[in-house]
Amino acid sequence: DAKTTQPNSMESNEEEPVHLPCNHSTISGTDYIHWYRQLPSQGPEYVIHGLTSNVNNRMASLAIAEDRKSSTLILHRATLRDAAVYYCILRQPSGAGSYQLTFGKGTKLSVIP
Amino acid sequence: ETGVTQTPRHLVMGMTNKKSLKCEQHLGHNAMYWYKQSAKKPLELMFVYSLEERVENNSVPSRFSPECPNSSHLFLHLHTLQPEDSALYLCASSWSSSGANVLTFGAGSRLTVL
């Protein structure tokens, strides 16, 4: 099974950009890279996903390495509300037309006022 | 409020009780999931339903029994649980045929087994 590796924790100052790294060296050609985040006392929330090209949405940007063995989630201006655990996940087919999202431990992001 | 609603939000039960967790999605999705989140452990996928049929059962003990009567509702029936089953149980839904398969999660049901 392809897995991801993330730092356990990171800190950022408020209103500064944050780059959250993720390594996925055993990724397969059809695996999508997903990012979710989980705020305290809430369920995980979708952030962004991509396959090969860099992606932007209203929440964040996703930069994917050319060999796809790593990616970086970019929060352009961190706010206190961005303090959460961020999960980098590979969406993989698991048979019968379903696709698993297997969560790791994620990166706990702290935002300093 | 998300499009996935879980009830109850908190549940305390004894080891001999029978209870159920309910999940309802209002997003028109056709796949639903149960995840378990124990303290200081990653989320663990328990069950997957696609088009109301169970397609994944990740070695979950039989004291957890899922039910998916239609594409909008998912239940997790609980009986003779153990204290180590205390955890946050999360429901999610998605388009199973979607190439991106983005999951929308509920807020979870916090279960405490005494």
Short mmCIF file of C-alpha atoms in Angstrom, two decimals:
data_model
loop_
_atom_site.label_atom_id
_atom_site.label_comp_id
_atom_site.label_asym_id
_atom_site.label_seq_id
_atom_site.Cartn_x
_atom_site.Cartn_y
_atom_site.Cartn_z
CA ASP A 1 0.00 0.00 0.00
CA ALA A 2 1.24 3.46 -0.85
CA LYS A 3 1.80 5.58 2.23
CA THR A 4 2.54 9.19 3.02
CA THR A 5 5.05 10.75 5.39
CA GLN A 6 4.44 14.10 7.05
CA PRO A 7 6.12 16.02 9.89
CA ASN A 8 4.31 15.54 13.17
CA SER A 9 3.95 19.25 13.83
CA MET A 10 4.68 22.69 12.41
CA GLU A 11 4.30 26.26 13.57
CA SER A 12 3.51 29.38 11.64
CA ASN A 13 3.05 33.03 12.44
CA GLU A 14 -0.33 34.52 11.69
CA GLU A 15 -0.69 36.08 8.22
CA GLU A 16 2.44 34.37 6.93
CA PRO A 17 2.48 31.63 4.28
CA VAL A 18 2.70 28.01 5.39
CA HIS A 19 4.20 25.15 3.39
CA LEU A 20 3.17 21.71 4.61
CA PRO A 21 5.27 18.94 3.02
CA CYS A 22 4.28 15.36 2.24
CA ASN A 23 6.35 12.50 0.85
CA HIS A 24 4.71 9.67 -1.06
CA SER A 25 7.56 7.90 -2.78
CA THR A 26 5.56 4.73 -3.63
CA ILE A 27 2.68 6.54 -5.31
CA SER A 28 1.10 4.81 -8.31
CA GLY A 29 0.31 6.53 -11.59
CA THR A 30 -3.43 6.68 -10.95
CA ASP A 31 -3.34 7.70 -7.27
CA TYR A 32 -4.79 11.12 -6.54
CA ILE A 33 -3.19 13.19 -3.78
CA HIS A 34 -5.75 14.51 -1.32
CA TRP A 35 -5.42 16.92 1.58
CA TYR A 36 -7.89 17.13 4.42
CA ARG A 37 -7.74 19.00 7.70
CA GLN A 38 -9.37 18.38 11.04
CA LEU A 39 -10.13 21.21 13.42
CA PRO A 40 -10.54 20.42 17.12
CA SER A 41 -13.80 18.62 17.92
CA GLN A 42 -14.81 18.38 14.26
CA GLY A 43 -14.74 15.84 11.46
CA PRO A 44 -12.11 16.11 8.73
CA GLU A 45 -12.70 18.74 6.05
CA TYR A 46 -11.63 18.50 2.41
CA VAL A 47 -8.98 21.03 1.43
CA ILE A 48 -7.68 20.22 -2.04
CA HIS A 49 -6.64 17.37 -4.33
CA GLY A 50 -4.61 16.82 -7.49
CA LEU A 51 -3.11 14.24 -9.79
CA THR A 52 -0.15 15.72 -11.68
CA SER A 53 -0.58 19.46 -12.10
CA ASN A 54 -0.47 22.12 -9.42
CA VAL A 55 -3.91 23.11 -8.17
CA ASN A 56 -5.38 26.23 -6.61
CA ASN A 57 -8.67 26.80 -4.84
CA ARG A 58 -10.09 29.30 -2.39
CA MET A 59 -8.57 27.50 0.59
CA ALA A 60 -5.07 26.59 -0.55
CA SER A 61 -2.65 25.63 -3.31
CA LEU A 62 -1.19 22.20 -3.99
CA ALA A 63 2.25 21.91 -5.52
CA ILE A 64 3.07 18.44 -6.86
CA ALA A 65 6.63 17.44 -7.68
CA GLU A 66 7.33 16.46 -11.27
CA ASP A 67 8.05 12.84 -10.25
CA ARG A 68 4.95 12.90 -8.00
CA LYS A 69 6.91 11.49 -5.08
CA SER A 70 6.17 14.52 -2.94
CA SER A 71 3.73 17.39 -2.66
CA THR A 72 3.31 20.58 -0.66
CA LEU A 73 0.14 22.17 0.63
CA ILE A 74 0.43 25.94 0.66
CA LEU A 75 -1.69 28.19 2.84
CA HIS A 76 -1.00 31.67 1.51
CA ARG A 77 -1.82 33.58 4.70
CA ALA A 78 -2.28 31.53 7.84
CA THR A 79 -5.03 32.59 10.21
CA LEU A 80 -5.82 31.34 13.69
CA ARG A 81 -8.70 29.37 12.17
CA ASP A 82 -6.20 27.36 10.13
CA ALA A 83 -4.82 25.69 13.26
CA ALA A 84 -5.65 22.04 12.68
CA VAL A 85 -4.25 18.62 11.85
CA TYR A 86 -3.54 18.41 8.12
CA TYR A 87 -3.67 15.01 6.43
CA CYS A 88 -1.98 14.14 3.14
CA ILE A 89 -3.65 11.05 1.68
CA LEU A 90 -3.46 8.96 -1.45
CA ARG A 91 -6.78 7.92 -2.93
CA GLN A 92 -6.34 4.35 -4.09
CA PRO A 93 -8.72 1.87 -5.73
CA SER A 94 -9.68 -0.97 -3.42
CA GLY A 95 -11.94 -3.06 -5.63
CA ALA A 96 -15.66 -3.14 -6.42
CA GLY A 97 -15.49 0.41 -7.76
CA SER A 98 -14.66 1.94 -4.40
CA TYR A 99 -11.63 4.03 -3.52
CA GLN A 100 -10.08 4.13 -0.10
CA LEU A 101 -8.72 7.17 1.63
CA THR A 102 -6.32 5.85 4.26
CA PHE A 103 -5.43 8.50 6.82
CA GLY A 104 -2.03 8.77 8.52
CA LYS A 105 -1.16 10.79 11.62
CA GLY A 106 -1.01 14.11 9.78
CA THR A 107 0.76 17.35 10.65
CA LYS A 108 -0.51 19.41 13.56
CA LEU A 109 -0.28 23.06 12.52
CA SER A 110 -0.11 25.70 15.23
CA VAL A 111 -0.63 29.34 14.28
CA ILE A 112 0.98 31.94 16.50
CA PRO A 113 -0.78 35.31 16.82
CA GLU B 1 -23.21 22.86 9.23
CA THR B 2 -22.05 20.21 6.75
CA GLY B 3 -24.29 18.17 4.47
CA VAL B 4 -23.63 15.09 6.60
CA THR B 5 -25.50 14.91 9.93
CA GLN B 6 -24.63 12.44 12.69
CA THR B 7 -26.72 11.64 15.74
CA PRO B 8 -26.27 11.43 18.61
CA ARG B 9 -23.22 13.66 19.01
CA HIS B 10 -22.41 12.04 22.36
CA LEU B 11 -23.30 8.59 23.65
CA VAL B 12 -22.44 6.80 26.88
CA MET B 13 -23.28 3.13 27.09
CA GLY B 14 -22.58 0.13 29.24
CA MET B 15 -20.95 -2.99 27.90
CA THR B 16 -24.26 -4.87 27.75
CA ASN B 17 -26.29 -2.14 26.05
CA LYS B 18 -27.45 -2.04 22.45
CA LYS B 19 -27.39 1.34 20.74
CA SER B 20 -27.19 2.74 17.23
CA LEU B 21 -25.42 5.64 15.57
CA LYS B 22 -27.18 7.37 12.71
CA CYS B 23 -25.80 9.23 9.73
CA GLU B 24 -27.76 11.14 7.11
CA GLN B 25 -26.38 12.90 4.03
CA HIS B 26 -28.20 15.55 2.02
CA LEU B 27 -25.68 15.78 -0.82
CA GLY B 28 -27.04 13.22 -3.26
CA HIS B 29 -23.93 11.05 -2.86
CA ASN B 30 -24.02 7.32 -3.53
CA ALA B 31 -21.26 6.08 -1.22
CA MET B 32 -21.09 6.23 2.55
CA TYR B 33 -18.37 5.36 5.05
CA TRP B 34 -17.79 4.71 8.74
CA TYR B 35 -14.44 5.69 10.24
CA LYS B 36 -13.21 5.24 13.82
CA GLN B 37 -10.89 7.75 15.46
CA SER B 38 -9.34 6.65 18.76
CA ALA B 39 -7.24 8.93 20.91
CA LYS B 40 -3.81 9.56 19.40
CA LYS B 41 -4.42 7.13 16.52
CA PRO B 42 -5.10 7.77 12.84
CA LEU B 43 -8.58 7.48 11.44
CA GLU B 44 -9.40 3.86 10.68
CA LEU B 45 -11.77 2.94 7.86
CA MET B 46 -14.41 0.50 9.13
CA PHE B 47 -17.02 0.09 6.42
CA VAL B 48 -17.79 1.35 2.92
CA TYR B 49 -21.16 1.24 1.20
CA SER B 50 -21.49 1.97 -2.50
CA LEU B 51 -24.99 2.13 -4.02
CA GLU B 52 -26.31 0.69 -0.73
CA GLU B 53 -24.13 -2.41 -0.94
CA ARG B 54 -21.26 -3.03 1.43
CA VAL B 55 -18.02 -3.08 -0.51
CA GLU B 56 -15.47 -2.87 2.33
CA ASN B 57 -15.33 -4.43 5.76
CA ASN B 58 -11.89 -3.87 7.23
CA SER B 59 -11.73 -6.69 9.79
CA VAL B 60 -14.14 -4.97 12.12
CA PRO B 61 -15.44 -7.06 15.08
CA SER B 62 -18.99 -8.34 14.72
CA ARG B 63 -20.13 -6.26 17.69
CA PHE B 64 -20.25 -3.43 15.13
CA SER B 65 -23.01 -3.98 12.58
CA PRO B 66 -23.58 -1.46 9.77
CA GLU B 67 -26.82 -0.92 7.90
CA CYS B 68 -27.47 1.18 4.81
CA PRO B 69 -31.21 1.17 4.03
CA ASN B 70 -30.88 3.77 1.26
CA SER B 71 -28.25 6.01 -0.24
CA SER B 72 -29.00 8.83 2.22
CA HIS B 73 -28.86 6.93 5.51
CA LEU B 74 -26.22 4.87 7.27
CA PHE B 75 -26.43 3.26 10.69
CA LEU B 76 -23.88 1.63 12.96
CA HIS B 77 -25.51 -0.80 15.39
CA LEU B 78 -23.53 -1.39 18.57
CA HIS B 79 -23.86 -4.30 20.99
CA THR B 80 -21.73 -5.76 23.80
CA LEU B 81 -18.98 -3.23 23.23
CA GLN B 82 -15.71 -3.05 25.14
CA PRO B 83 -14.18 0.01 26.84
CA GLU B 84 -11.50 0.11 24.13
CA ASP B 85 -14.27 0.81 21.62
CA SER B 86 -14.62 4.29 23.11
CA ALA B 87 -13.78 6.65 20.27
CA LEU B 88 -15.08 9.25 17.85
CA TYR B 89 -17.08 7.58 15.09
CA LEU B 90 -17.16 9.55 11.86
CA CYS B 91 -19.50 9.13 8.94
CA ALA B 92 -18.64 10.37 5.46
CA SER B 93 -20.17 10.35 2.00
CA SER B 94 -18.92 10.78 -1.57
CA TRP B 95 -19.60 10.13 -5.22
CA SER B 96 -18.17 6.63 -5.52
CA SER B 97 -17.76 6.91 -9.26
CA SER B 98 -16.02 10.26 -9.07
CA GLY B 99 -12.46 10.30 -10.23
CA ALA B 100 -11.56 12.54 -7.33
CA ASN B 101 -13.79 10.87 -4.72
CA VAL B 102 -13.83 13.77 -2.29
CA LEU B 103 -15.29 12.83 1.08
CA THR B 104 -17.61 15.00 3.12
CA PHE B 105 -17.51 14.14 6.81
CA GLY B 106 -20.00 14.62 9.58
CA ALA B 107 -19.02 16.07 12.95
CA GLY B 108 -18.86 12.63 14.52
CA SER B 109 -20.46 10.73 17.39
CA ARG B 110 -18.35 10.58 20.56
CA LEU B 111 -18.88 7.15 22.13
CA THR B 112 -17.89 6.24 25.67
CA VAL B 113 -18.21 2.63 26.78
CA LEU B 114 -18.23 2.10 30.55
#
